[in-house]
Each structure stands twice: as C-alpha cells, then as structure tokens.
CSV table of C-alpha atoms in Angstrom, one decimal:
chain,number,residue,atom,x,y,z
A,1,MET,CA,24.9,-92.3,65.0
A,2,GLU,CA,22.3,-95.1,64.7
A,3,MET,CA,21.7,-96.5,61.2
A,4,THR,CA,18.0,-95.8,61.7
A,5,ASP,CA,18.8,-92.1,62.1
A,6,VAL,CA,20.9,-92.1,59.0
A,7,ARG,CA,18.2,-93.8,57.0
A,8,GLU,CA,15.6,-91.2,58.3
A,9,ASP,CA,17.9,-88.3,57.4
A,10,LEU,CA,18.5,-89.8,54.0
A,11,ALA,CA,14.8,-90.2,53.3
A,12,ALA,CA,14.2,-86.6,54.4
A,13,PHE,CA,17.0,-85.4,52.1
A,14,ARG,CA,15.5,-87.4,49.2
A,15,ARG,CA,12.1,-85.8,49.9
A,16,GLU,CA,13.7,-82.3,49.8
A,17,VAL,CA,15.5,-83.1,46.6
A,18,SER,CA,12.2,-84.3,45.0
A,19,ALA,CA,10.5,-81.1,46.1
A,20,LEU,CA,13.3,-79.1,44.7
A,21,ARG,CA,13.0,-80.9,41.4
A,22,GLU,CA,9.3,-80.1,41.2
A,23,VAL,CA,10.1,-76.4,41.9
A,24,VAL,CA,12.8,-76.4,39.2
A,25,SER,CA,10.4,-78.1,36.8
A,26,ALA,CA,7.8,-75.4,37.5
A,27,LEU,CA,10.4,-72.7,37.1
A,28,ARG,CA,11.4,-74.2,33.7
A,29,GLU,CA,7.8,-74.2,32.6
A,30,GLU,CA,7.5,-70.5,33.6
A,31,MET,CA,10.7,-69.7,31.8
A,32,PHE,CA,9.4,-71.4,28.6
A,33,ALA,CA,6.2,-69.4,28.9
A,34,LEU,CA,8.2,-66.2,29.4
A,35,ARG,CA,10.4,-66.9,26.4
A,36,GLY,CA,7.3,-67.3,24.4
A,37,VAL,CA,6.2,-63.8,25.5
A,38,VAL,CA,9.7,-62.2,25.2
A,39,ALA,CA,10.4,-63.5,21.7
A,40,PRO,CA,7.6,-61.5,20.0
A,41,LEU,CA,8.5,-58.5,22.1
A,42,ARG,CA,12.1,-58.7,21.0
A,43,GLU,CA,10.9,-58.9,17.4
A,44,LYS,CA,8.8,-55.7,17.9
A,45,VAL,CA,11.7,-53.9,19.6
A,46,THR,CA,13.9,-54.8,16.6
A,47,ILE,CA,11.2,-53.5,14.2
A,48,LEU,CA,10.8,-50.3,16.2
A,49,ASN,CA,14.6,-49.7,16.2
A,50,GLU,CA,14.6,-50.1,12.5
A,51,VAL,CA,11.7,-47.8,12.1
A,52,VAL,CA,13.4,-45.1,14.3
A,53,ALA,CA,16.6,-45.4,12.3
A,54,LYS,CA,14.6,-45.0,9.1
A,55,ASP,CA,12.7,-42.1,10.5
A,56,ASN,CA,15.9,-40.3,11.4
A,57,LYS,CA,17.1,-40.8,7.8
A,58,GLU,CA,13.8,-39.5,6.4
A,59,THR,CA,14.0,-36.5,8.8
A,60,LYS,CA,17.4,-35.5,7.4
A,61,LYS,CA,16.0,-35.9,3.9
A,62,LEU,CA,12.9,-33.8,4.7
A,63,LYS,CA,15.1,-31.1,6.2
A,64,GLY,CA,17.0,-30.8,3.0
A,65,GLU,CA,13.8,-30.8,0.9
A,66,TYR,CA,12.3,-28.2,3.3
A,67,ALA,CA,15.3,-25.9,2.8
A,68,ALA,CA,15.0,-26.1,-1.0
A,69,LEU,CA,11.3,-25.6,-0.8
A,70,HIS,CA,11.8,-22.5,1.5
A,71,ASP,CA,14.2,-21.0,-1.1
A,72,ALA,CA,11.7,-21.7,-3.8
A,73,MET,CA,8.8,-20.1,-1.8
A,74,VAL,CA,10.9,-17.0,-1.2
A,75,ARG,CA,11.5,-16.7,-4.9
A,76,LEU,CA,7.8,-17.3,-5.5
A,77,GLU,CA,6.7,-14.6,-3.0
A,78,GLN,CA,9.1,-12.1,-4.7
A,79,ALA,CA,7.6,-13.0,-8.1
A,80,ILE,CA,4.0,-12.5,-6.7
A,81,ILE,CA,5.0,-9.1,-5.4
A,82,GLU,CA,6.5,-8.2,-8.7
A,83,GLU,CA,3.4,-9.5,-10.5
A,84,ARG,CA,1.0,-7.5,-8.2
A,85,THR,CA,3.2,-4.3,-8.8
A,86,THR,CA,2.9,-4.9,-12.5
A,87,ARG,CA,-0.9,-5.3,-12.2
A,88,GLN,CA,-1.1,-2.0,-10.3
A,89,THR,CA,1.0,-0.3,-12.9
A,90,VAL,CA,-1.2,-1.6,-15.7
A,91,VAL,CA,-4.4,-0.5,-13.9
A,92,GLU,CA,-2.9,3.0,-13.3
A,93,ASP,CA,-1.9,3.2,-17.0
A,94,LEU,CA,-5.4,2.4,-18.0
A,95,ARG,CA,-6.8,5.1,-15.8
A,96,GLN,CA,-4.3,7.6,-17.2
A,97,GLU,CA,-5.4,6.6,-20.7
A,98,VAL,CA,-9.0,7.1,-19.7
A,99,ARG,CA,-8.2,10.6,-18.4
A,100,ARG,CA,-6.2,11.4,-21.5
A,101,ARG,CA,-8.9,10.4,-23.9
A,102,ALA,CA,-11.6,12.2,-21.9
A,103,ALA,CA,-9.7,15.5,-21.8
A,104,PRO,CA,-9.8,17.8,-25.0
A,105,SER,CA,-6.4,18.5,-26.5
A,106,GLY,CA,-4.7,21.6,-25.0
A,107,ARG,CA,-7.6,22.2,-22.6
A,108,PRO,CA,-7.8,21.6,-18.8
A,109,GLN,CA,-9.9,18.7,-17.6
A,110,GLY,CA,-12.0,19.3,-14.5
A,111,LYS,CA,-15.4,19.4,-12.9
A,112,ILE,CA,-17.8,22.4,-13.5
A,113,THR,CA,-21.1,23.2,-12.1
A,114,LYS,CA,-24.3,23.0,-14.1
A,115,ALA,CA,-24.8,26.7,-13.8
A,116,PHE,CA,-21.3,27.6,-15.0
A,117,HIS,CA,-21.6,25.1,-17.8
A,118,ASP,CA,-24.9,26.7,-18.9
A,119,VAL,CA,-23.4,30.1,-19.1
A,120,THR,CA,-20.2,29.2,-20.9
A,121,ALA,CA,-21.8,26.7,-23.3
A,122,GLN,CA,-23.6,29.5,-25.3
A,123,THR,CA,-22.9,29.5,-29.0
A,124,GLU,CA,-21.6,33.1,-29.1
A,125,PRO,CA,-20.4,34.1,-25.7
A,126,GLN,CA,-20.3,37.9,-24.8
A,127,PRO,CA,-17.5,39.6,-23.0
A,128,SER,CA,-18.3,40.4,-19.4
A,129,ALA,CA,-18.5,44.0,-18.3
A,130,HIS,CA,-16.2,43.2,-15.5
A,131,SER,CA,-13.7,41.0,-17.3
A,132,ASP,CA,-11.6,40.9,-20.5
A,133,VAL,CA,-11.3,37.0,-20.4
A,134,ILE,CA,-13.7,34.6,-22.0
A,135,VAL,CA,-13.7,31.0,-20.5
A,136,GLN,CA,-15.1,28.3,-22.7
A,137,THR,CA,-15.4,24.5,-21.8
A,138,GLU,CA,-16.8,21.5,-23.4
A,139,PRO,CA,-19.2,19.0,-21.7
A,140,GLN,CA,-17.4,16.2,-19.7
A,141,PRO,CA,-17.5,12.7,-21.2
A,142,SER,CA,-19.9,10.1,-19.6
A,143,ALA,CA,-19.0,9.0,-16.1
A,144,ASP,CA,-19.1,5.4,-17.3
A,145,SER,CA,-16.1,5.8,-19.6
A,146,ASP,CA,-13.5,4.7,-16.9
A,147,THR,CA,-15.7,1.8,-15.9
A,148,THR,CA,-16.1,0.7,-19.5
A,149,VAL,CA,-12.4,0.6,-20.1
A,150,LEU,CA,-11.7,-1.3,-16.9
A,151,ARG,CA,-14.4,-3.9,-17.8
A,152,GLU,CA,-12.7,-4.4,-21.1
A,153,ALA,CA,-9.4,-4.8,-19.3
A,154,LEU,CA,-10.9,-7.4,-16.9
A,155,ARG,CA,-12.0,-9.5,-19.9
A,156,THR,CA,-8.3,-10.2,-20.6
A,157,VAL,CA,-7.4,-11.2,-17.1
A,158,THR,CA,-6.4,-14.9,-16.7
A,159,THR,CA,-5.1,-14.9,-13.1
A,160,PHE,CA,-7.0,-13.4,-10.1
A,161,ASP,CA,-6.2,-13.5,-6.4
A,162,ALA,CA,-9.4,-12.5,-4.6
A,163,PRO,CA,-8.9,-10.4,-1.5
A,164,SER,CA,-9.8,-12.0,1.8
A,165,ALA,CA,-12.3,-9.2,2.6
A,166,ILE,CA,-14.4,-9.8,-0.6
A,167,GLY,CA,-17.8,-11.2,0.1
A,168,GLU,CA,-19.6,-13.9,-1.8
A,169,ASP,CA,-22.0,-11.5,-3.5
A,170,GLN,CA,-19.0,-9.3,-4.6
A,171,LEU,CA,-17.2,-12.4,-5.9
A,172,THR,CA,-20.2,-13.6,-7.8
A,173,ALA,CA,-20.6,-10.2,-9.5
A,174,LEU,CA,-16.8,-10.1,-10.3
A,175,LEU,CA,-16.7,-13.5,-11.9
A,176,GLN,CA,-19.2,-12.3,-14.5
A,177,SER,CA,-16.5,-9.8,-15.7
A,178,LEU,CA,-13.7,-12.5,-15.9
A,179,PRO,CA,-14.8,-14.8,-18.8
A,180,HIS,CA,-11.2,-15.9,-19.7
A,181,LEU,CA,-10.0,-16.6,-16.1
A,182,GLU,CA,-7.6,-19.6,-15.9
A,183,GLU,CA,-6.3,-19.4,-12.3
A,184,LEU,CA,-8.3,-18.2,-9.2
A,185,THR,CA,-7.4,-17.9,-5.5
A,186,VAL,CA,-10.2,-17.6,-3.0
A,187,ARG,CA,-10.0,-17.4,0.8
A,188,VAL,CA,-12.4,-19.3,3.1
A,189,PRO,CA,-14.5,-16.2,4.3
A,190,SER,CA,-15.4,-15.7,0.6
A,191,PHE,CA,-16.5,-19.3,0.1
A,192,GLY,CA,-19.9,-18.9,1.7
A,193,THR,CA,-22.4,-21.3,0.4
A,194,GLY,CA,-20.3,-21.9,-2.7
A,195,ARG,CA,-23.0,-20.8,-5.2
A,196,TRP,CA,-20.4,-18.7,-7.0
A,197,LEU,CA,-18.8,-21.9,-8.1
A,198,ARG,CA,-21.5,-22.2,-10.8
A,199,LEU,CA,-20.2,-19.0,-12.4
A,200,LEU,CA,-16.6,-20.2,-12.9
A,201,PRO,CA,-15.8,-19.9,-16.6
A,202,THR,CA,-15.0,-23.0,-18.6
A,203,SER,CA,-11.5,-21.5,-19.2
A,204,LEU,CA,-10.6,-22.0,-15.5
A,205,ARG,CA,-7.9,-24.6,-15.1
A,206,THR,CA,-6.8,-24.1,-11.5
A,207,LEU,CA,-8.8,-23.2,-8.3
A,208,TYR,CA,-7.0,-22.7,-5.0
A,209,VAL,CA,-9.1,-22.4,-1.8
A,210,ALA,CA,-7.1,-21.4,1.3
A,211,GLY,CA,-7.9,-21.3,5.0
A,212,PRO,CA,-7.2,-18.2,7.2
A,213,GLU,CA,-3.9,-19.5,8.4
A,214,MET,CA,-2.4,-20.4,5.0
A,215,THR,CA,0.4,-18.1,3.8
A,216,GLU,CA,2.3,-20.3,1.4
A,217,PRO,CA,-0.1,-21.6,-1.4
A,218,ARG,CA,0.3,-25.1,-2.7
A,219,TRP,CA,-0.8,-25.3,-6.3
A,220,PRO,CA,-2.3,-28.6,-7.5
A,221,GLY,CA,-0.7,-28.8,-10.9
A,222,TRP,CA,-2.8,-29.9,-13.9
A,223,TYR,CA,-4.3,-33.2,-14.9
A,224,GLY,CA,-6.3,-33.8,-18.1
A,225,ASN,CA,-8.4,-31.0,-19.7
A,226,GLY,CA,-10.6,-30.4,-16.6
A,227,LEU,CA,-10.3,-28.3,-13.4
A,228,SER,CA,-7.5,-28.9,-10.8
A,229,VAL,CA,-8.4,-27.8,-7.3
A,230,SER,CA,-6.2,-27.3,-4.2
A,231,LEU,CA,-7.7,-27.1,-0.7
A,232,GLN,CA,-5.6,-26.0,2.3
A,233,GLY,CA,-6.7,-25.4,5.8
A,234,VAL,CA,-10.5,-25.6,5.0
A,235,ALA,CA,-13.4,-27.6,6.5
A,236,ALA,CA,-14.3,-30.9,5.1
A,237,ASP,CA,-17.7,-29.6,3.9
A,238,THR,CA,-15.9,-27.6,1.3
A,239,ILE,CA,-15.3,-30.8,-0.6
A,240,SER,CA,-19.1,-31.4,-0.7
A,241,HIS,CA,-19.7,-27.9,-2.1
A,242,LEU,CA,-17.1,-28.5,-4.8
A,243,ALA,CA,-18.5,-31.9,-5.7
A,244,THR,CA,-22.1,-30.6,-5.8
A,245,GLU,CA,-21.4,-27.5,-7.9
A,246,LEU,CA,-18.6,-28.5,-10.1
A,247,GLY,CA,-19.1,-32.3,-10.4
A,248,SER,CA,-17.3,-33.9,-13.2
A,249,ARG,CA,-15.4,-30.8,-14.2
A,250,ILE,CA,-12.8,-31.6,-11.4
A,251,THR,CA,-10.1,-34.0,-12.7
A,252,LEU,CA,-7.6,-33.4,-9.8
A,253,LEU,CA,-8.2,-32.6,-6.2
A,254,VAL,CA,-5.4,-31.8,-3.7
A,255,THR,CA,-6.4,-31.4,-0.1
A,256,ASP,CA,-4.9,-31.6,3.4
A,257,ALA,CA,-8.3,-32.6,4.9
A,258,GLN,CA,-8.9,-36.2,5.8
A,259,VAL,CA,-10.9,-37.8,3.0
A,260,THR,CA,-12.9,-40.7,4.4
A,261,THR,CA,-15.7,-40.9,1.7
A,262,ILE,CA,-15.3,-40.1,-2.0
A,263,PRO,CA,-18.3,-38.1,-3.3
A,264,SER,CA,-19.8,-39.9,-6.3
A,265,GLN,CA,-19.3,-36.8,-8.4
A,266,LEU,CA,-15.5,-37.1,-7.8
A,267,ARG,CA,-15.0,-40.7,-8.7
A,268,ASP,CA,-13.4,-39.7,-12.0
A,269,ALA,CA,-10.8,-37.4,-10.3
A,270,ILE,CA,-7.4,-38.0,-9.0
A,271,ILE,CA,-7.4,-37.2,-5.2
A,272,ARG,CA,-4.2,-36.3,-3.4
A,273,VAL,CA,-4.6,-36.3,0.4
A,274,GLY,CA,-1.7,-34.5,1.9
A,275,PRO,CA,1.8,-35.1,0.5
A,276,ASN,CA,1.9,-38.9,0.6
A,277,THR,CA,-1.6,-40.3,-0.3
A,278,ILE,CA,-3.2,-40.6,-3.7
A,279,ILE,CA,-6.6,-42.0,-4.8
A,280,LEU,CA,-6.6,-42.8,-8.5
A,281,PRO,CA,-9.9,-43.0,-10.5
A,282,ALA,CA,-10.7,-46.1,-12.5
A,283,GLY,CA,-9.2,-46.1,-16.0
A,284,VAL,CA,-6.4,-43.6,-15.3
A,285,GLY,CA,-4.0,-43.2,-18.2
A,286,ASP,CA,-0.7,-45.0,-18.6
A,287,SER,CA,1.2,-41.7,-18.7
A,288,GLU,CA,-0.2,-40.9,-15.2
A,289,LEU,CA,0.9,-44.2,-13.9
A,290,THR,CA,4.4,-43.7,-15.2
A,291,GLU,CA,4.5,-40.2,-13.7
A,292,LEU,CA,3.3,-41.6,-10.4
A,293,ARG,CA,6.1,-44.0,-10.3
A,294,SER,CA,8.8,-41.4,-11.1
A,295,SER,CA,7.2,-38.7,-9.0
A,296,ARG,CA,9.6,-36.9,-6.7
A,297,GLU,CA,6.9,-36.9,-4.0
A,298,THR,CA,7.0,-39.6,-1.4
A,299,VAL,CA,3.8,-41.5,-2.1
A,300,GLU,CA,3.3,-43.9,0.8
A,301,ARG,CA,-0.4,-44.7,0.3
A,302,LEU,CA,-2.1,-45.5,-3.0
A,303,SER,CA,-5.7,-46.5,-3.8
A,304,VAL,CA,-6.6,-47.9,-7.2
A,305,SER,CA,-9.6,-49.7,-8.8
A,306,THR,CA,-9.5,-53.4,-9.2
A,307,ALA,CA,-9.6,-53.0,-13.0
A,308,ASP,CA,-6.3,-51.1,-12.9
A,309,LEU,CA,-4.4,-53.4,-10.6
A,310,PRO,CA,-2.9,-55.6,-13.4
A,311,ARG,CA,-1.5,-52.4,-15.0
A,312,LEU,CA,0.5,-51.6,-11.9
A,313,ARG,CA,3.1,-54.2,-12.6
A,314,GLY,CA,6.4,-52.4,-12.3
A,315,GLN,CA,4.6,-49.0,-11.8
A,316,LEU,CA,4.5,-48.8,-8.0
A,317,PRO,CA,6.3,-45.8,-6.4
A,318,GLU,CA,9.4,-47.0,-4.7
A,319,GLY,CA,8.4,-45.5,-1.3
A,320,LEU,CA,4.9,-47.1,-1.4
A,321,LYS,CA,4.0,-48.8,1.8
A,322,ARG,CA,0.2,-49.3,1.7
A,323,LEU,CA,-1.9,-50.2,-1.3
A,324,ASN,CA,-5.7,-50.2,-1.4
A,325,VAL,CA,-7.5,-52.0,-4.2
A,326,ARG,CA,-11.2,-51.1,-4.4
A,327,GLY,CA,-14.2,-52.6,-6.2
A,328,PRO,CA,-16.7,-50.5,-8.3
A,329,GLU,CA,-19.0,-50.0,-5.4
A,330,VAL,CA,-16.5,-48.8,-2.8
A,331,THR,CA,-16.5,-45.1,-1.9
A,332,GLU,CA,-14.5,-45.3,1.4
A,333,PRO,CA,-11.0,-46.7,1.0
A,334,SER,CA,-9.9,-48.8,3.9
A,335,TRP,CA,-6.1,-48.6,4.3
A,336,PRO,CA,-4.1,-51.5,5.6
A,337,GLY,CA,-3.5,-51.1,9.4
A,338,TRP,CA,0.2,-52.0,9.4
A,339,ASP,CA,3.3,-51.3,7.3
A,340,GLU,CA,6.7,-52.7,7.9
A,341,ASP,CA,10.0,-51.3,6.6
A,342,ASP,CA,10.1,-51.2,2.8
A,343,ASP,CA,7.7,-54.0,2.2
A,344,LEU,CA,4.1,-53.7,1.0
A,345,SER,CA,0.8,-53.9,2.9
A,346,VAL,CA,-2.3,-54.5,0.8
A,347,SER,CA,-6.1,-54.2,1.4
A,348,LEU,CA,-8.7,-55.5,-1.0
A,349,GLN,CA,-12.3,-54.1,-0.8
A,350,GLY,CA,-15.3,-55.4,-2.6
A,351,VAL,CA,-13.3,-57.1,-5.3
A,352,ALA,CA,-13.6,-60.5,-7.1
A,353,ALA,CA,-11.6,-63.3,-5.6
A,354,ASP,CA,-9.4,-63.6,-8.7
A,355,THR,CA,-7.9,-60.2,-7.9
A,356,ILE,CA,-5.7,-62.0,-5.4
A,357,SER,CA,-3.8,-63.6,-8.3
A,358,HIS,CA,-2.3,-60.3,-9.3
A,359,LEU,CA,-0.6,-59.6,-6.0
A,360,ALA,CA,2.4,-61.7,-6.8
A,361,ASP,CA,2.9,-59.8,-10.1
A,362,LEU,CA,3.5,-56.4,-8.3
A,363,ARG,CA,7.2,-57.2,-8.0
A,364,ARG,CA,7.1,-56.3,-4.3
A,365,THR,CA,7.1,-58.4,-1.2
A,366,VAL,CA,3.5,-58.4,0.2
A,367,ARG,CA,3.8,-58.7,4.0
A,368,VAL,CA,0.3,-57.8,5.1
A,369,LEU,CA,-3.0,-58.6,3.3
A,370,GLU,CA,-6.5,-57.6,4.4
A,371,ILE,CA,-9.5,-58.8,2.4
A,372,TYR,CA,-12.9,-57.2,3.0
A,373,ASP,CA,-16.3,-57.9,1.5
A,374,CYS,CA,-15.2,-60.6,-1.0
A,375,PRO,CA,-18.3,-62.9,-1.2
A,376,ASP,CA,-16.8,-65.4,-3.7
A,377,LEU,CA,-13.8,-66.3,-1.5
A,378,THR,CA,-12.9,-70.0,-2.0
A,379,ALA,CA,-10.0,-72.3,-1.2
A,380,GLY,CA,-8.9,-72.1,-4.9
A,381,SER,CA,-8.9,-68.3,-4.9
A,382,LEU,CA,-6.4,-68.2,-2.0
A,383,GLU,CA,-4.0,-70.6,-3.8
A,384,PRO,CA,-2.0,-67.7,-5.2
A,385,LEU,CA,-1.0,-66.7,-1.7
A,386,THR,CA,1.5,-69.6,-1.8
A,387,ARG,CA,3.5,-67.3,-4.2
A,388,CYS,CA,3.7,-64.7,-1.4
A,389,PRO,CA,6.2,-66.3,0.9
A,390,GLY,CA,6.8,-63.1,2.9
A,391,LEU,CA,3.1,-62.9,4.0
A,392,TRP,CA,2.9,-62.9,7.8
A,393,TRP,CA,-0.3,-61.0,8.5
A,394,LEU,CA,-3.7,-62.0,6.9
A,395,THR,CA,-7.2,-60.7,7.5
A,396,LEU,CA,-10.2,-62.5,6.1
A,397,SER,CA,-13.4,-60.6,6.8
A,398,GLY,CA,-16.8,-62.2,6.4
A,399,GLY,CA,-17.9,-65.8,6.2
A,400,VAL,CA,-14.9,-68.2,6.1
A,401,HIS,CA,-15.4,-72.0,5.7
A,402,ASP,CA,-13.3,-74.9,6.7
A,403,ALA,CA,-11.9,-75.4,3.1
A,404,VAL,CA,-10.7,-71.8,3.1
A,405,LEU,CA,-8.8,-72.3,6.4
A,406,ASP,CA,-7.3,-75.6,5.2
A,407,SER,CA,-5.9,-73.8,2.1
A,408,LEU,CA,-3.9,-71.5,4.3
A,409,SER,CA,-1.6,-74.4,5.1
A,410,GLY,CA,0.5,-73.2,2.1
A,411,CYS,CA,1.4,-70.0,4.1
A,412,PRO,CA,4.1,-71.4,6.4
A,413,GLY,CA,5.4,-67.9,7.4
A,414,LEU,CA,2.0,-66.7,8.7
A,415,LYS,CA,2.2,-65.2,12.2
A,416,VAL,CA,-1.0,-63.2,12.6
A,417,LEU,CA,-4.5,-64.2,11.4
A,418,THR,CA,-7.7,-62.2,11.7
A,419,LEU,CA,-11.0,-63.9,10.9
A,420,GLY,CA,-14.6,-62.8,10.7
A,421,ASN,CA,-16.5,-59.5,10.8
A,422,ARG,CA,-17.0,-57.6,14.0
A,423,GLN,CA,-20.4,-56.2,12.9
A,424,ARG,CA,-21.6,-59.6,11.6
A,425,PRO,CA,-20.0,-62.3,13.9
A,426,ALA,CA,-22.7,-64.9,13.0
A,427,GLU,CA,-21.2,-65.2,9.4
A,428,THR,CA,-18.2,-67.1,10.8
A,429,ALA,CA,-18.8,-70.6,9.4
A,430,PHE,CA,-15.6,-72.6,10.2
A,431,THR,CA,-15.3,-75.3,12.8
A,432,ALA,CA,-13.0,-75.5,15.7
A,433,ALA,CA,-11.4,-78.7,14.2
A,434,ALA,CA,-10.4,-76.7,11.0
A,435,TYR,CA,-9.0,-74.0,13.2
A,436,THR,CA,-6.9,-76.4,15.1
A,437,ARG,CA,-5.6,-78.0,11.9
A,438,LEU,CA,-4.6,-74.6,10.7
A,439,VAL,CA,-2.6,-73.8,13.9
A,440,LYS,CA,-0.8,-77.1,13.6
A,441,SER,CA,0.1,-76.6,9.9
A,442,CYS,CA,1.3,-73.0,10.3
A,443,ARG,CA,4.0,-73.5,12.8
A,444,LYS,CA,4.9,-69.8,13.1
A,445,LEU,CA,1.3,-68.7,13.8
A,446,GLN,CA,1.3,-66.8,17.1
A,447,GLU,CA,-1.8,-64.5,17.2
A,448,LEU,CA,-5.3,-65.4,16.3
A,449,TRP,CA,-7.8,-62.4,16.1
A,450,LEU,CA,-11.3,-63.8,16.0
A,451,HIS,CA,-14.8,-62.4,15.4
A,452,CYS,CA,-17.4,-65.0,16.0
A,453,THR,CA,-20.3,-66.1,18.2
A,454,ALA,CA,-19.8,-67.1,21.9
A,455,ASP,CA,-20.3,-70.8,21.0
A,456,THR,CA,-17.7,-70.8,18.3
A,457,GLY,CA,-15.2,-68.9,20.5
A,458,GLN,CA,-15.7,-71.4,23.3
A,459,ALA,CA,-15.2,-74.3,20.9
A,460,VAL,CA,-12.0,-72.9,19.5
A,461,LEU,CA,-10.5,-72.2,22.9
A,462,THR,CA,-11.3,-75.8,24.1
A,463,ALA,CA,-9.9,-77.4,20.9
A,464,LEU,CA,-6.7,-75.4,21.2
A,465,LYS,CA,-6.2,-76.3,24.9
A,466,GLU,CA,-6.6,-80.0,24.1
A,467,ALA,CA,-4.4,-79.9,21.0
A,468,ASP,CA,-0.7,-80.8,20.9
A,469,LEU,CA,0.6,-77.4,19.7
A,470,GLY,CA,4.2,-78.7,19.6
A,471,ARG,CA,7.2,-76.5,19.9
A,472,ASP,CA,8.3,-73.4,18.0
A,473,SER,CA,11.4,-73.2,15.8
A,474,ASP,CA,13.6,-72.6,18.8
A,475,GLY,CA,12.5,-75.7,20.5
A,476,ARG,CA,10.4,-73.9,23.2
A,477,PRO,CA,6.9,-74.9,24.0
A,478,ARG,CA,4.6,-73.1,21.6
A,479,ILE,CA,2.1,-70.5,23.0
A,480,ILE,CA,-1.0,-69.2,21.1
A,481,ASN,CA,-2.5,-65.8,21.8
A,482,LEU,CA,-6.3,-65.8,21.2
A,483,ILE,CA,-7.6,-62.2,20.8
A,484,VAL,CA,-11.4,-61.8,20.9
A,485,PRO,CA,-13.9,-58.8,21.3
A,486,GLU,CA,-14.0,-57.6,24.9
A,487,GLU,CA,-17.5,-58.9,25.5
A,488,LEU,CA,-16.4,-62.4,24.5
A,489,TRP,CA,-13.2,-62.1,26.4
A,490,ARG,CA,-15.1,-61.7,29.7
A,491,GLN,CA,-16.6,-65.1,29.1
A,492,LEU,CA,-13.4,-66.9,28.1
A,493,GLU,CA,-10.7,-65.3,30.3
A,494,ARG,CA,-11.2,-67.7,33.2
A,495,GLN,CA,-11.1,-70.7,30.9
A,496,GLU,CA,-7.7,-70.0,29.4
A,497,GLY,CA,-4.9,-72.4,30.2
A,498,GLY,CA,-2.3,-74.8,28.8
A,499,ARG,CA,-0.6,-73.1,25.9
A,500,VAL,CA,-3.4,-70.7,25.1
A,501,THR,CA,-3.8,-67.1,26.5
A,502,VAL,CA,-6.9,-65.0,25.8
A,503,TYR,CA,-6.7,-61.3,25.4
A,504,PRO,CA,-9.4,-58.6,24.7
A,505,TRP,CA,-9.7,-56.8,21.4
C-alpha cells in the first residue's frame, strides 16, 4: 500500500475520531442535563415513599381508633334508647297522674253527654218509674288540665331531640315551653330560615344540627360559658344563619363544612373544621392552648392570631403540619400549600414583619414559609430566617426590593422561591441583577416561581442565561427551572436555553 493511501486513511480515521468526540461531548451534556432533572424527581419519589409509609401507619392507627369509636357509639345508642324509654315512661306517668287527679275517688271517669249530665246533676234526683237505680256523676274537670301538667313538665326538660318531621313553626312554638333547655338536636328540614334561633334560651349550652344522612351525632363539647354548636352534613349557609342570629353567643363551632371565610360575628369563637383543623380566636386562654397540645385528636392544621403566636412556644400539637398566623384584618385563612413529613409549614397573613422573629421559638423545624400582605417587609425583618436552617421553600407575596433578595443569601438550604403577587404583578420591584446574585449565593436553589411584568420576566431570563450558574453539590452543571404564569410563558418559552428552562404556572 502506498504511503499516500495510508496517510489519507489515517486522516479519515482522525476525522471520524474527532466527530465521535463531539458526539460523546454532546451526549455528556445531555446526561448532565438529565441528571439535573432526575435528581429532583428522585427526591420527590423518596418523599412520596415516606409519605406512603406514614399513611399506612396512620391507617392502622385510624382503624384501631375507629373500632374503639364504634364500640363507644354502640354504647351511646343503647343509652339513647334507654333515655327515650325513660322519657316515654315519665310522660305516661304524668298522664296517669292527670287522670287520677281528674277522677273522683271511688267513681268511674268517663265522658257524658250534656243532656245526661243535665238530668243527673239535679240537687234531689227522683227514682225513675222504670228503674230502681239512681246514677249520679260530677262535672268533668277542664280539658286543659292534661295540657297544663305537661307544660309544667316541659319547663323542667334540659335535653330535647327534635323529630325530623317537625316544622319550623312547630319548633318555634315548642321552644317557648322549654325555658331551661341545655342540649338541643335539630335536623336540617326543621332549620328553615333559622328565625327560631332567636328563641333559644340563655340556658342552652349545646346545639347539634344534623343533615339527613347523619346517624351518629358528633357533639362539640363545651368551651367557655357560651354556646357550643356542632354542624354535620349541612349546607354552608347554615353557618351564616348561626352567625346572624346567635352572634357572640357562640364560643365553639364544630363543622364538617369547608370554612373559607370566618363571619365577623364568629371571630371570638373556636372553630373546628373536621377532625384535624382548628381556628383559634384572638386571646384564647392558656388552658385551651394546653388542652390543644395534649388533645387526643390529630390536629394537623392550626390558625392563630399574630398576637397569640409568641404564646405557642412549646404548645404546638405534636402532629401539627400546617400553621397559619393571621393579622387582625384577616377573615379567610390561607393554609400553606405544602407539608413534608413531621416538619412544619407556616403561612403569615397581614402581620407585621417582626412576627417572623417568633418562628425560631416554636421549637419545630420550619421547612415551608409563605408570607402574604406584609407591607413593612425589609431586609432586616428577614434576618431571623438565618435561624431556620431547615427552610427550603419560601414565598414572598407583594413588592420585593433588591435589598430583600440580597438578605436571603443567609438561607443556604433554600430550594424553591416564589416572588410577587399574581393579581398585582406590577408590584414586583427587584432587578434582574439582584435575582442573579441570589441564585449564585443560594447554591441549592432549583425552582424560581415568579409573578412579574413581561419586561421583568424577560430581563430575569436573559440575566440567568448569561450568568455562570456553576455546578451543584454533586459536581453536575446546575440547571434552574423558571416558572412563570402561562401568558408570560408563551412569550419566553422560545428564548430559554443554556442552563435555564421555562415552565408555565
């Protein structure tokens, strides 16, 4: 073979090797990118596996509690049957007593016609020519005697279970005869407009309103000296009726309905939503906080006023996962959108910025923090977050300035950051440069959820593409996911590139 042919073959081989190197380099880049995507997925799978394992454990626990509860309910139903039997016996005894008192001693009691009464009621009756027997009766007592005795008996009744067939007018009339009532059960068909609520006596301590499908009542218990109310299987407008007619009399409300807005009349009441959610009024007593902590119920969500937050130190229920802290003007609690394992997720609504300083005193690891409508948020007010090393998800709603973003450099474990307000995107006041500095300082930051104007979104995307994002803790090229509202995503999706990927919200 000629040397020229050898040289040509060698040159061709070198070109093939060079091309293969470029292919391998491209494949390596794709592998790095895939690892960046797979890593967070693996984290989520691990989290899901842990959640499933915990759910299985909770299911076994709930089955045991359900069996105990079922036994208790069987005993309760038997007690109710016995109580109703006793009531019927008492009423029958009252009726017998009425009859006994109405009948003259040694003489039969019965009805007589007016004509017969007129004949036999003469002062000196004469023997009949056709009979050797004289029959004499006395006038019957008033027909209202039985009713009078029953009314007196009703005045002593303290517990009443209204039949489902009773109408609102009948219930209204009946309540006027029950001045010492302490416990009342009412079915939804009787509820009507709720005007009968105005007639509830001041002695009433417990009101239970049940829907048509409810067969096992859940009593609310007592709190304070006011009225405790339990709602099961009823429409949400029932709460409005209660708030309007009873107002501040209610100190405890237990309901299985989804409460989104707290009526102003119920701001001083403890509200239990289902078995695991409690909304506490401002200024709740220390004894209630202690009882809350030791409660056998699994309290997973708790809403408290900002004034009561410092008092929760060491008082949080062990199973609590979501804590909402609301300012004085908040009527609609916003619960944190994520909870993880046994750690705590917190949302702050309409509170002063210094409220953040109390989070580290809760003696729980705060993993998720969402802050809404906090107008005096400053770099200094976020400084206490450096004492929350477990924080990995942070939401700052509203106007956020460069100094605020720079202060987040003290949160090295931050992985997810949400900025701005979707309804008011123009409030976003930070610059793309500050955003880039934050991404560089928080090396674990992976997802950026952003509400802003189109110009700000474009500037942030451009700055991130041009920045040296470095590598993650595993040495892989770092990838940033930028999540924006769908209308903004349509404008930015074609401009993504480098280490930045844009997703719609």
